[in-house]
Amino acid sequence: MFTIEQIKEAHAKVKSGADFPNYIQDLIILGVKGYDTFVNDGHTEYYGVNNYSVIADEKYAEIKVAHFANKELFIELLLKHQSGETDYMTFCNHCAQCGIAKWRVDIIEMTCTYFDLSGAEILIEKIPG
């Protein structure tokens, strides 16, 4: 089974959203089936087979997530991030500003779903293979 240390090594290669598809490929090799990242503090829960999971501690000081989602602005900022214009912390702040509380990456389905504070799906994207 995978460890947080192995995941951190894979994540260290990510400099912008443009690096995300390669990161996903690294996670597949490790056996990660999916993960949830929480915007308020950056902690992430990784899932594998047979209910295996590991939790990475918070990555930054807590940021406040807006109570209402702004899907249109979020999509605009997400596209900037995916093209490499913003770093991870900027993206997390943009998520919070737009009311995105967490995102879930499903490596089996190759989707990334963004949720608001109530748990409602705001956006579902296909991950480039």
GROMACS .gro file of N, CA, C and O in nm:
model
  516
    1MET      N    1   0.084  -0.120   0.000
    1MET     CA    2   0.000   0.000   0.000
    1MET      C    3   0.088   0.126   0.000
    1MET      O    4   0.201   0.123   0.045
    2PHE      N    5   0.031   0.232  -0.045
    2PHE     CA    6   0.103   0.359  -0.056
    2PHE      C    7   0.114   0.429   0.079
    2PHE      O    8   0.039   0.400   0.172
    3THR      N    9   0.210   0.520   0.087
    3THR     CA   10   0.230   0.599   0.208
    3THR      C   11   0.219   0.748   0.176
    3THR      O   12   0.229   0.788   0.059
    4ILE      N   13   0.203   0.827   0.279
    4ILE     CA   14   0.201   0.973   0.262
    4ILE      C   15   0.334   1.019   0.204
    4ILE      O   16   0.339   1.109   0.120
    5GLU      N   17   0.442   0.957   0.245
    5GLU     CA   18   0.575   0.996   0.195
    5GLU      C   19   0.584   0.978   0.044
    5GLU      O   20   0.634   1.063  -0.028
    6GLN      N   21   0.533   0.865  -0.007
    6GLN     CA   22   0.534   0.841  -0.151
    6GLN      C   23   0.449   0.944  -0.225
    6GLN      O   24   0.486   0.992  -0.332
    7ILE      N   25   0.335   0.976  -0.167
    7ILE     CA   26   0.246   1.075  -0.228
    7ILE      C   27   0.312   1.213  -0.229
    7ILE      O   28   0.306   1.285  -0.329
    8LYS      N   29   0.379   1.248  -0.120
    8LYS     CA   30   0.450   1.377  -0.113
    8LYS      C   31   0.558   1.385  -0.221
    8LYS      O   32   0.577   1.491  -0.281
    9GLU      N   33   0.628   1.276  -0.245
    9GLU     CA   34   0.731   1.274  -0.350
    9GLU      C   35   0.669   1.301  -0.486
    9GLU      O   36   0.723   1.378  -0.566
   10ALA      N   37   0.555   1.240  -0.514
   10ALA     CA   38   0.486   1.262  -0.641
   10ALA      C   39   0.437   1.406  -0.651
   10ALA      O   40   0.451   1.471  -0.755
   11HIS      N   41   0.382   1.457  -0.541
   11HIS     CA   42   0.327   1.594  -0.541
   11HIS      C   43   0.436   1.699  -0.554
   11HIS      O   44   0.411   1.808  -0.606
   12ALA      N   45   0.556   1.668  -0.509
   12ALA     CA   46   0.667   1.764  -0.516
   12ALA      C   47   0.700   1.803  -0.660
   12ALA      O   48   0.757   1.909  -0.684
   13LYS      N   49   0.663   1.719  -0.754
   13LYS     CA   50   0.690   1.747  -0.896
   13LYS      C   51   0.589   1.846  -0.954
   13LYS      O   52   0.610   1.898  -1.064
   14VAL      N   53   0.479   1.872  -0.883
   14VAL     CA   54   0.372   1.958  -0.934
   14VAL      C   55   0.404   2.104  -0.904
   14VAL      O   56   0.417   2.143  -0.788
   15LYS      N   57   0.418   2.183  -1.008
   15LYS     CA   58   0.446   2.326  -0.992
   15LYS      C   59   0.325   2.411  -1.027
   15LYS      O   60   0.312   2.523  -0.981
   16SER      N   61   0.236   2.360  -1.111
   16SER     CA   62   0.114   2.432  -1.149
   16SER      C   63   0.010   2.332  -1.192
   16SER      O   64   0.037   2.210  -1.200
   17GLY      N   65  -0.109   2.381  -1.224
   17GLY     CA   66  -0.217   2.294  -1.270
   17GLY      C   67  -0.181   2.219  -1.396
   17GLY      O   68  -0.236   2.111  -1.423
   18ALA      N   69  -0.088   2.270  -1.474
   18ALA     CA   70  -0.046   2.204  -1.598
   18ALA      C   71   0.022   2.070  -1.569
   18ALA      O   72   0.026   1.982  -1.655
   19ASP      N   73   0.076   2.052  -1.447
   19ASP     CA   74   0.144   1.929  -1.409
   19ASP      C   75   0.050   1.821  -1.354
   19ASP      O   76   0.092   1.709  -1.326
   20PHE      N   77  -0.077   1.856  -1.337
   20PHE     CA   78  -0.173   1.768  -1.272
   20PHE      C   79  -0.188   1.631  -1.341
   20PHE      O   80  -0.187   1.528  -1.273
   21PRO      N   81  -0.202   1.624  -1.473
   21PRO     CA   82  -0.217   1.491  -1.536
   21PRO      C   83  -0.102   1.396  -1.506
   21PRO      O   84  -0.124   1.276  -1.482
   22ASN      N   85   0.021   1.446  -1.502
   22ASN     CA   86   0.135   1.360  -1.469
   22ASN      C   87   0.129   1.313  -1.323
   22ASN      O   88   0.166   1.200  -1.291
   23TYR      N   89   0.083   1.402  -1.235
   23TYR     CA   90   0.067   1.367  -1.094
   23TYR      C   91  -0.032   1.251  -1.079
   23TYR      O   92  -0.006   1.155  -1.005
   24ILE      N   93  -0.142   1.259  -1.151
   24ILE     CA   94  -0.243   1.153  -1.146
   24ILE      C   95  -0.182   1.020  -1.191
   24ILE      O   96  -0.206   0.915  -1.131
   25GLN      N   97  -0.101   1.023  -1.295
   25GLN     CA   98  -0.036   0.901  -1.343
   25GLN      C   99   0.056   0.842  -1.234
   25GLN      O  100   0.059   0.720  -1.215
   26ASP      N  101   0.127   0.930  -1.163
   26ASP     CA  102   0.212   0.883  -1.053
   26ASP      C  103   0.129   0.817  -0.943
   26ASP      O  104   0.168   0.715  -0.886
   27LEU      N  105   0.012   0.876  -0.913
   27LEU     CA  106  -0.075   0.820  -0.809
   27LEU      C  107  -0.130   0.683  -0.850
   27LEU      O  108  -0.140   0.592  -0.768
   28ILE      N  109  -0.162   0.669  -0.978
   28ILE     CA  110  -0.212   0.540  -1.028
   28ILE      C  111  -0.107   0.432  -1.004
   28ILE      O  112  -0.138   0.322  -0.957
   29ILE      N  113   0.018   0.464  -1.033
   29ILE     CA  114   0.127   0.369  -1.014
   29ILE      C  115   0.139   0.329  -0.867
   29ILE      O  116   0.164   0.213  -0.835
   30LEU      N  117   0.114   0.425  -0.776
   30LEU     CA  118   0.122   0.396  -0.632
   30LEU      C  119   0.004   0.312  -0.583
   30LEU      O  120   0.012   0.252  -0.476
   31GLY      N  121  -0.107   0.312  -0.657
   31GLY     CA  122  -0.226   0.237  -0.615
   31GLY      C  123  -0.334   0.322  -0.552
   31GLY      O  124  -0.429   0.270  -0.494
   32VAL      N  125  -0.322   0.455  -0.566
   32VAL     CA  126  -0.426   0.544  -0.515
   32VAL      C  127  -0.548   0.537  -0.607
   32VAL      O  128  -0.535   0.545  -0.729
   33LYS      N  129  -0.665   0.520  -0.549
   33LYS     CA  130  -0.790   0.513  -0.626
   33LYS      C  131  -0.865   0.647  -0.628
   33LYS      O  132  -0.948   0.670  -0.715
   34GLY      N  133  -0.833   0.733  -0.532
   34GLY     CA  134  -0.898   0.863  -0.526
   34GLY      C  135  -0.856   0.938  -0.402
   34GLY      O  136  -0.789   0.882  -0.315
   35TYR      N  137  -0.894   1.065  -0.398
   35TYR     CA  138  -0.865   1.144  -0.279
   35TYR      C  139  -0.955   1.265  -0.270
   35TYR      O  140  -1.010   1.312  -0.370
   36ASP      N  141  -0.973   1.314  -0.148
   36ASP     CA  142  -1.047   1.437  -0.119
   36ASP      C  143  -0.950   1.539  -0.061
   36ASP      O  144  -0.877   1.507   0.034
   37THR      N  145  -0.950   1.659  -0.117
   37THR     CA  146  -0.868   1.769  -0.063
   37THR      C  147  -0.963   1.875  -0.009
   37THR      O  148  -1.055   1.918  -0.079
   38PHE      N  149  -0.938   1.917   0.115
   38PHE     CA  150  -1.023   2.014   0.184
   38PHE      C  151  -0.958   2.151   0.177
   38PHE      O  152  -0.845   2.169   0.224
   39VAL      N  153  -1.029   2.246   0.120
   39VAL     CA  154  -0.975   2.379   0.091
   39VAL      C  155  -0.944   2.457   0.219
   39VAL      O  156  -0.847   2.534   0.222
   40ASN      N  157  -1.021   2.438   0.325
   40ASN     CA  158  -1.002   2.521   0.444
   40ASN      C  159  -0.862   2.513   0.504
   40ASN      O  160  -0.811   2.611   0.556
   41ASP      N  161  -0.796   2.395   0.493
   41ASP     CA  162  -0.661   2.382   0.548
   41ASP      C  163  -0.567   2.298   0.462
   41ASP      O  164  -0.451   2.278   0.496
   42GLY      N  165  -0.618   2.246   0.351
   42GLY     CA  166  -0.534   2.171   0.259
   42GLY      C  167  -0.510   2.026   0.294
   42GLY      O  168  -0.435   1.958   0.225
   43HIS      N  169  -0.572   1.975   0.401
   43HIS     CA  170  -0.549   1.833   0.432
   43HIS      C  171  -0.618   1.746   0.326
   43HIS      O  172  -0.716   1.788   0.264
   44THR      N  173  -0.561   1.629   0.304
   44THR     CA  174  -0.610   1.541   0.198
   44THR      C  175  -0.623   1.399   0.251
   44THR      O  176  -0.537   1.352   0.325
   45GLU      N  177  -0.733   1.333   0.212
   45GLU     CA  178  -0.757   1.193   0.246
   45GLU      C  179  -0.745   1.112   0.118
   45GLU      O  180  -0.818   1.137   0.022
   46TYR      N  181  -0.651   1.016   0.118
   46TYR     CA  182  -0.624   0.932   0.001
   46TYR      C  183  -0.684   0.795   0.023
   46TYR      O  184  -0.675   0.740   0.133
   47TYR      N  185  -0.742   0.737  -0.084
   47TYR     CA  186  -0.809   0.608  -0.073
   47TYR      C  187  -0.748   0.507  -0.169
   47TYR      O  188  -0.712   0.540  -0.281
   48GLY      N  189  -0.739   0.382  -0.120
   48GLY     CA  190  -0.691   0.271  -0.203
   48GLY      C  191  -0.791   0.157  -0.199
   48GLY      O  192  -0.907   0.177  -0.163
   49VAL      N  193  -0.746   0.038  -0.233
   49VAL     CA  194  -0.832  -0.079  -0.232
   49VAL      C  195  -0.856  -0.127  -0.090
   49VAL      O  196  -0.781  -0.095   0.002
   50ASN      N  197  -0.963  -0.206  -0.073
   50ASN     CA  198  -0.997  -0.268   0.056
   50ASN      C  199  -1.009  -0.167   0.170
   50ASN      O  200  -0.963  -0.190   0.281
   51ASN      N  201  -1.070  -0.052   0.140
   51ASN     CA  202  -1.094   0.054   0.239
   51ASN      C  203  -0.966   0.111   0.299
   51ASN      O  204  -0.967   0.169   0.407
   52TYR      N  205  -0.852   0.091   0.233
   52TYR     CA  206  -0.726   0.149   0.280
   52TYR      C  207  -0.730   0.300   0.260
   52TYR      O  208  -0.774   0.349   0.156
   53SER      N  209  -0.685   0.376   0.360
   53SER     CA  210  -0.678   0.521   0.345
   53SER      C  211  -0.567   0.577   0.433
   53SER      O  212  -0.529   0.516   0.534
   54VAL      N  213  -0.514   0.689   0.390
   54VAL     CA  214  -0.417   0.764   0.468
   54VAL      C  215  -0.456   0.911   0.459
   54VAL      O  216  -0.515   0.954   0.360
   55ILE      N  217  -0.423   0.985   0.563
   55ILE     CA  218  -0.457   1.127   0.567
   55ILE      C  219  -0.331   1.210   0.579
   55ILE      O  220  -0.249   1.185   0.668
   56ALA      N  221  -0.317   1.306   0.488
   56ALA     CA  222  -0.207   1.402   0.494
   56ALA      C  223  -0.253   1.521   0.576
   56ALA      O  224  -0.364   1.571   0.558
   57ASP      N  225  -0.168   1.566   0.667
   57ASP     CA  226  -0.201   1.679   0.753
   57ASP      C  227  -0.226   1.806   0.672
   57ASP      O  228  -0.190   1.815   0.555
   58GLU      N  229  -0.282   1.904   0.743
   58GLU     CA  230  -0.307   2.034   0.679
   58GLU      C  231  -0.178   2.089   0.621
   58GLU      O  232  -0.069   2.063   0.671
   59LYS      N  233  -0.194   2.165   0.513
   59LYS     CA  234  -0.077   2.219   0.441
   59LYS      C  235  -0.053   2.366   0.469
   59LYS      O  236   0.054   2.418   0.442
   60TYR      N  237  -0.155   2.436   0.519
   60TYR     CA  238  -0.143   2.580   0.539
   60TYR      C  239  -0.241   2.627   0.647
   60TYR      O  240  -0.328   2.550   0.689
   61ALA      N  241  -0.222   2.752   0.690
   61ALA     CA  242  -0.312   2.810   0.789
   61ALA      C  243  -0.453   2.813   0.731
   61ALA      O  244  -0.472   2.827   0.610
   62GLU      N  245  -0.550   2.801   0.819
   62GLU     CA  246  -0.689   2.793   0.774
   62GLU      C  247  -0.732   2.916   0.695
   62GLU      O  248  -0.702   3.029   0.733
   63ILE      N  249  -0.804   2.888   0.586
   63ILE     CA  250  -0.865   2.996   0.507
   63ILE      C  251  -1.016   2.975   0.508
   63ILE      O  252  -1.064   2.862   0.517
   64LYS      N  253  -1.087   3.084   0.504
   64LYS     CA  254  -1.233   3.079   0.512
   64LYS      C  255  -1.292   3.057   0.373
   64LYS      O  256  -1.259   3.127   0.279
   65VAL      N  257  -1.381   2.959   0.366
   65VAL     CA  258  -1.449   2.928   0.241
   65VAL      C  259  -1.580   3.007   0.236
   65VAL      O  260  -1.657   3.007   0.332
   66ALA      N  261  -1.604   3.075   0.124
   66ALA     CA  262  -1.727   3.153   0.106
   66ALA      C  263  -1.849   3.060   0.119
   66ALA      O  264  -1.844   2.944   0.079
   67HIS      N  265  -1.957   3.114   0.174
   67HIS     CA  266  -2.078   3.034   0.198
   67HIS      C  267  -2.156   3.003   0.071
   67HIS      O  268  -2.233   2.908   0.068
   68PHE      N  269  -2.137   3.082  -0.032
   68PHE     CA  270  -2.210   3.061  -0.156
   68PHE      C  271  -2.113   3.044  -0.271
   68PHE      O  272  -2.016   3.118  -0.283
   69ALA      N  273  -2.139   2.945  -0.354
   69ALA     CA  274  -2.050   2.916  -0.467
   69ALA      C  275  -2.073   3.014  -0.582
   69ALA      O  276  -2.186   3.054  -0.609
   70ASN      N  277  -1.964   3.053  -0.646
   70ASN     CA  278  -1.968   3.134  -0.767
   70ASN      C  279  -1.906   3.049  -0.878
   70ASN      O  280  -1.786   3.055  -0.903
   71LYS      N  281  -1.989   2.968  -0.942
   71LYS     CA  282  -1.942   2.871  -1.040
   71LYS      C  283  -1.874   2.937  -1.159
   71LYS      O  284  -1.770   2.892  -1.205
   72GLU      N  285  -1.931   3.046  -1.209
   72GLU     CA  286  -1.876   3.112  -1.327
   72GLU      C  287  -1.736   3.165  -1.301
   72GLU      O  288  -1.645   3.143  -1.381
   73LEU      N  289  -1.716   3.234  -1.189
   73LEU     CA  290  -1.584   3.285  -1.154
   73LEU      C  291  -1.487   3.169  -1.129
   73LEU      O  292  -1.372   3.173  -1.172
   74PHE      N  293  -1.536   3.065  -1.061
   74PHE     CA  294  -1.451   2.950  -1.035
   74PHE      C  295  -1.398   2.888  -1.164
   74PHE      O  296  -1.279   2.858  -1.175
   75ILE      N  297  -1.484   2.869  -1.261
   75ILE     CA  298  -1.441   2.810  -1.389
   75ILE      C  299  -1.334   2.897  -1.454
   75ILE      O  300  -1.233   2.846  -1.503
   76GLU      N  301  -1.354   3.028  -1.451
   76GLU     CA  302  -1.256   3.121  -1.509
   76GLU      C  303  -1.120   3.107  -1.440
   76GLU      O  304  -1.015   3.096  -1.505
   77LEU      N  305  -1.120   3.103  -1.307
   77LEU     CA  306  -0.995   3.091  -1.230
   77LEU      C  307  -0.933   2.953  -1.243
   77LEU      O  308  -0.811   2.939  -1.247
   78LEU      N  309  -1.016   2.851  -1.252
   78LEU     CA  310  -0.968   2.714  -1.270
   78LEU      C  311  -0.893   2.700  -1.403
   78LEU      O  312  -0.785   2.639  -1.410
   79LEU      N  313  -0.947   2.759  -1.508
   79LEU     CA  314  -0.881   2.753  -1.639
   79LEU      C  315  -0.745   2.821  -1.635
   79LEU      O  316  -0.648   2.771  -1.695
   80LYS      N  317  -0.735   2.931  -1.562
   80LYS     CA  318  -0.605   2.998  -1.547
   80LYS      C  319  -0.506   2.906  -1.475
   80LYS      O  320  -0.390   2.895  -1.514
   81HIS      N  321  -0.554   2.841  -1.371
   81HIS     CA  322  -0.467   2.751  -1.296
   81HIS      C  323  -0.422   2.633  -1.382
   81HIS      O  324  -0.304   2.596  -1.382
   82GLN      N  325  -0.514   2.577  -1.456
   82GLN     CA  326  -0.481   2.461  -1.539
   82GLN      C  327  -0.384   2.495  -1.652
   82GLN      O  328  -0.313   2.408  -1.701
   83SER      N  329  -0.381   2.621  -1.692
   83SER     CA  330  -0.288   2.662  -1.797
   83SER      C  331  -0.151   2.701  -1.740
   83SER      O  332  -0.063   2.742  -1.814
   84GLY      N  333  -0.136   2.690  -1.606
   84GLY     CA  334  -0.008   2.716  -1.543
   84GLY      C  335   0.012   2.859  -1.497
   84GLY      O  336   0.122   2.897  -1.458
   85GLU      N  337  -0.094   2.941  -1.497
   85GLU     CA  338  -0.081   3.082  -1.458
   85GLU      C  339  -0.078   3.106  -1.308
   85GLU      O  340  -0.038   3.213  -1.264
   86THR      N  341  -0.123   3.008  -1.228
   86THR     CA  342  -0.125   3.026  -1.082
   86THR      C  343  -0.063   2.906  -1.013
   86THR      O  344  -0.064   2.795  -1.066
   87ASP      N  345  -0.012   2.930  -0.892
   87ASP     CA  346   0.043   2.820  -0.813
   87ASP      C  347  -0.067   2.758  -0.727
   87ASP      O  348  -0.182   2.804  -0.725
   88TYR      N  349  -0.030   2.654  -0.654
   88TYR     CA  350  -0.127   2.578  -0.575
   88TYR      C  351  -0.197   2.664  -0.470
   88TYR      O  352  -0.318   2.658  -0.454
   89MET      N  353  -0.120   2.744  -0.397
   89MET     CA  354  -0.179   2.824  -0.290
   89MET      C  355  -0.276   2.928  -0.346
   89MET      O  356  -0.383   2.952  -0.288
   90THR      N  357  -0.241   2.987  -0.457
   90THR     CA  358  -0.332   3.083  -0.522
   90THR      C  359  -0.461   3.012  -0.561
   90THR      O  360  -0.571   3.064  -0.540
   91PHE      N  361  -0.447   2.892  -0.617
   91PHE     CA  362  -0.565   2.814  -0.656
   91PHE      C  363  -0.653   2.784  -0.534
   91PHE      O  364  -0.775   2.799  -0.540
   92CYS      N  365  -0.593   2.744  -0.423
   92CYS     CA  366  -0.671   2.715  -0.301
   92CYS      C  367  -0.745   2.840  -0.254
   92CYS      O  368  -0.862   2.831  -0.215
   93ASN      N  369  -0.679   2.955  -0.258
   93ASN     CA  370  -0.746   3.080  -0.219
   93ASN      C  371  -0.859   3.114  -0.316
   93ASN      O  372  -0.965   3.161  -0.273
   94HIS      N  373  -0.839   3.089  -0.444
   94HIS     CA  374  -0.945   3.112  -0.542
   94HIS      C  375  -1.064   3.018  -0.515
   94HIS      O  376  -1.179   3.061  -0.525
   95CYS      N  377  -1.035   2.892  -0.482
   95CYS     CA  378  -1.142   2.799  -0.448
   95CYS      C  379  -1.224   2.853  -0.331
   95CYS      O  380  -1.347   2.857  -0.337
   96ALA      N  381  -1.155   2.894  -0.225
   96ALA     CA  382  -1.224   2.946  -0.106
   96ALA      C  383  -1.309   3.068  -0.141
   96ALA      O  384  -1.425   3.078  -0.099
   97GLN      N  385  -1.252   3.158  -0.218
   97GLN     CA  386  -1.323   3.280  -0.261
   97GLN      C  387  -1.450   3.245  -0.338
   97GLN      O  388  -1.553   3.314  -0.326
   98CYS      N  389  -1.445   3.137  -0.415
   98CYS     CA  390  -1.558   3.096  -0.499
   98CYS      C  391  -1.651   2.996  -0.430
   98CYS      O  392  -1.743   2.943  -0.494
   99GLY      N  393  -1.628   2.968  -0.303
   99GLY     CA  394  -1.717   2.880  -0.228
   99GLY      C  395  -1.694   2.732  -0.251
   99GLY      O  396  -1.781   2.650  -0.224
  100ILE      N  397  -1.575   2.695  -0.298
  100ILE     CA  398  -1.541   2.554  -0.316
  100ILE      C  399  -1.478   2.504  -0.186
  100ILE      O  400  -1.373   2.552  -0.145
  101ALA      N  401  -1.543   2.408  -0.121
  101ALA     CA  402  -1.497   2.358   0.009
  101ALA      C  403  -1.401   2.241  -0.004
  101ALA      O  404  -1.314   2.222   0.082
  102LYS      N  405  -1.419   2.160  -0.108
  102LYS     CA  406  -1.328   2.048  -0.131
  102LYS      C  407  -1.341   2.003  -0.275
  102LYS      O  408  -1.435   2.037  -0.345
  103TRP      N  409  -1.239   1.927  -0.316
  103TRP     CA  410  -1.250   1.859  -0.443
  103TRP      C  411  -1.217   1.713  -0.424
  103TRP      O  412  -1.141   1.675  -0.336
  104ARG      N  413  -1.282   1.630  -0.504
  104ARG     CA  414  -1.263   1.485  -0.499
  104ARG      C  415  -1.211   1.439  -0.634
  104ARG      O  416  -1.275   1.462  -0.736
  105VAL      N  417  -1.097   1.372  -0.631
  105VAL     CA  418  -1.042   1.313  -0.752
  105VAL      C  419  -1.073   1.164  -0.747
  105VAL      O  420  -1.037   1.095  -0.651
  106ASP      N  421  -1.145   1.117  -0.849
  106ASP     CA  422  -1.176   0.976  -0.863
  106ASP      C  423  -1.088   0.924  -0.976
  106ASP      O  424  -1.111   0.953  -1.093
  107ILE      N  425  -0.985   0.850  -0.939
  107ILE     CA  426  -0.887   0.804  -1.037
  107ILE      C  427  -0.944   0.691  -1.123
  107ILE      O  428  -0.906   0.676  -1.238
  108ILE      N  429  -1.040   0.617  -1.071
  108ILE     CA  430  -1.103   0.511  -1.149
  108ILE      C  431  -1.187   0.573  -1.261
  108ILE      O  432  -1.177   0.534  -1.377
  109GLU      N  433  -1.269   0.673  -1.227
  109GLU     CA  434  -1.354   0.740  -1.325
  109GLU      C  435  -1.281   0.850  -1.402
  109GLU      O  436  -1.334   0.902  -1.500
  110MET      N  437  -1.162   0.888  -1.351
  110MET     CA  438  -1.083   0.998  -1.408
  110MET      C  439  -1.165   1.128  -1.410
  110MET      O  440  -1.178   1.195  -1.513
  111THR      N  441  -1.221   1.160  -1.292
  111THR     CA  442  -1.296   1.285  -1.276
  111THR      C  443  -1.244   1.362  -1.155
  111THR      O  444  -1.186   1.303  -1.063
  112CYS      N  445  -1.266   1.491  -1.158
  112CYS     CA  446  -1.242   1.577  -1.044
  112CYS      C  447  -1.371   1.654  -1.021
  112CYS      O  448  -1.419   1.724  -1.110
  113THR      N  449  -1.427   1.637  -0.900
  113THR     CA  450  -1.554   1.701  -0.867
  113THR      C  451  -1.530   1.802  -0.756
  113THR      O  452  -1.465   1.772  -0.656
  114TYR      N  453  -1.583   1.922  -0.775
  114TYR     CA  454  -1.570   2.031  -0.679
  114TYR      C  455  -1.702   2.048  -0.606
  114TYR      O  456  -1.809   2.050  -0.668
  115PHE      N  457  -1.695   2.061  -0.472
  115PHE     CA  458  -1.813   2.069  -0.387
  115PHE      C  459  -1.816   2.199  -0.308
  115PHE      O  460  -1.711   2.252  -0.270
  116ASP      N  461  -1.937   2.247  -0.276
  116ASP     CA  462  -1.950   2.363  -0.187
  116ASP      C  463  -1.959   2.316  -0.043
  116ASP      O  464  -1.946   2.195  -0.014
  117LEU      N  465  -1.979   2.409   0.050
  117LEU     CA  466  -1.983   2.375   0.192
  117LEU      C  467  -2.096   2.279   0.228
  117LEU      O  468  -2.084   2.202   0.323
  118SER      N  469  -2.205   2.282   0.153
  118SER     CA  470  -2.318   2.193   0.182
  118SER      C  471  -2.298   2.053   0.124
  118SER      O  472  -2.379   1.964   0.148
  119GLY      N  473  -2.190   2.036   0.046
  119GLY     CA  474  -2.166   1.906  -0.017
  119GLY      C  475  -2.225   1.894  -0.156
  119GLY      O  476  -2.216   1.788  -0.217
  120ALA      N  477  -2.284   2.002  -0.206
  120ALA     CA  478  -2.341   1.999  -0.342
  120ALA      C  479  -2.230   2.004  -0.445
  120ALA      O  480  -2.130   2.075  -0.428
  121GLU      N  481  -2.248   1.928  -0.552
  121GLU     CA  482  -2.151   1.929  -0.663
  121GLU      C  483  -2.164   2.061  -0.739
  121GLU      O  484  -2.273   2.098  -0.782
  122ILE      N  485  -2.052   2.130  -0.758
  122ILE     CA  486  -2.050   2.255  -0.831
  122ILE      C  487  -2.001   2.233  -0.974
  122ILE      O  488  -2.052   2.291  -1.069
  123LEU      N  489  -1.902   2.146  -0.989
  123LEU     CA  490  -1.844   2.121  -1.121
  123LEU      C  491  -1.781   1.982  -1.121
  123LEU      O  492  -1.715   1.944  -1.025
  124ILE      N  493  -1.801   1.910  -1.231
  124ILE     CA  494  -1.736   1.780  -1.251
  124ILE      C  495  -1.656   1.791  -1.380
  124ILE      O  496  -1.709   1.830  -1.484
  125GLU      N  497  -1.527   1.759  -1.371
  125GLU     CA  498  -1.440   1.763  -1.488
  125GLU      C  499  -1.383   1.626  -1.517
  125GLU      O  500  -1.356   1.550  -1.425
  126LYS      N  501  -1.361   1.599  -1.645
  126LYS     CA  502  -1.285   1.480  -1.682
  126LYS      C  503  -1.137   1.515  -1.670
  126LYS      O  504  -1.095   1.625  -1.708
  127ILE      N  505  -1.058   1.423  -1.616
  127ILE     CA  506  -0.913   1.444  -1.604
  127ILE      C  507  -0.848   1.396  -1.733
  127ILE      O  508  -0.875   1.283  -1.777
  128PRO      N  509  -0.765   1.480  -1.794
  128PRO     CA  510  -0.697   1.436  -1.917
  128PRO      C  511  -0.610   1.314  -1.888
  128PRO      O  512  -0.541   1.310  -1.787
  129GLY      N  513  -0.617   1.214  -1.975
  129GLY     CA  514  -0.541   1.091  -1.955
  129GLY      C  515  -0.411   1.102  -2.015
  129GLY      O  516  -0.310   1.089  -2.024
   0.00000   0.00000   0.00000
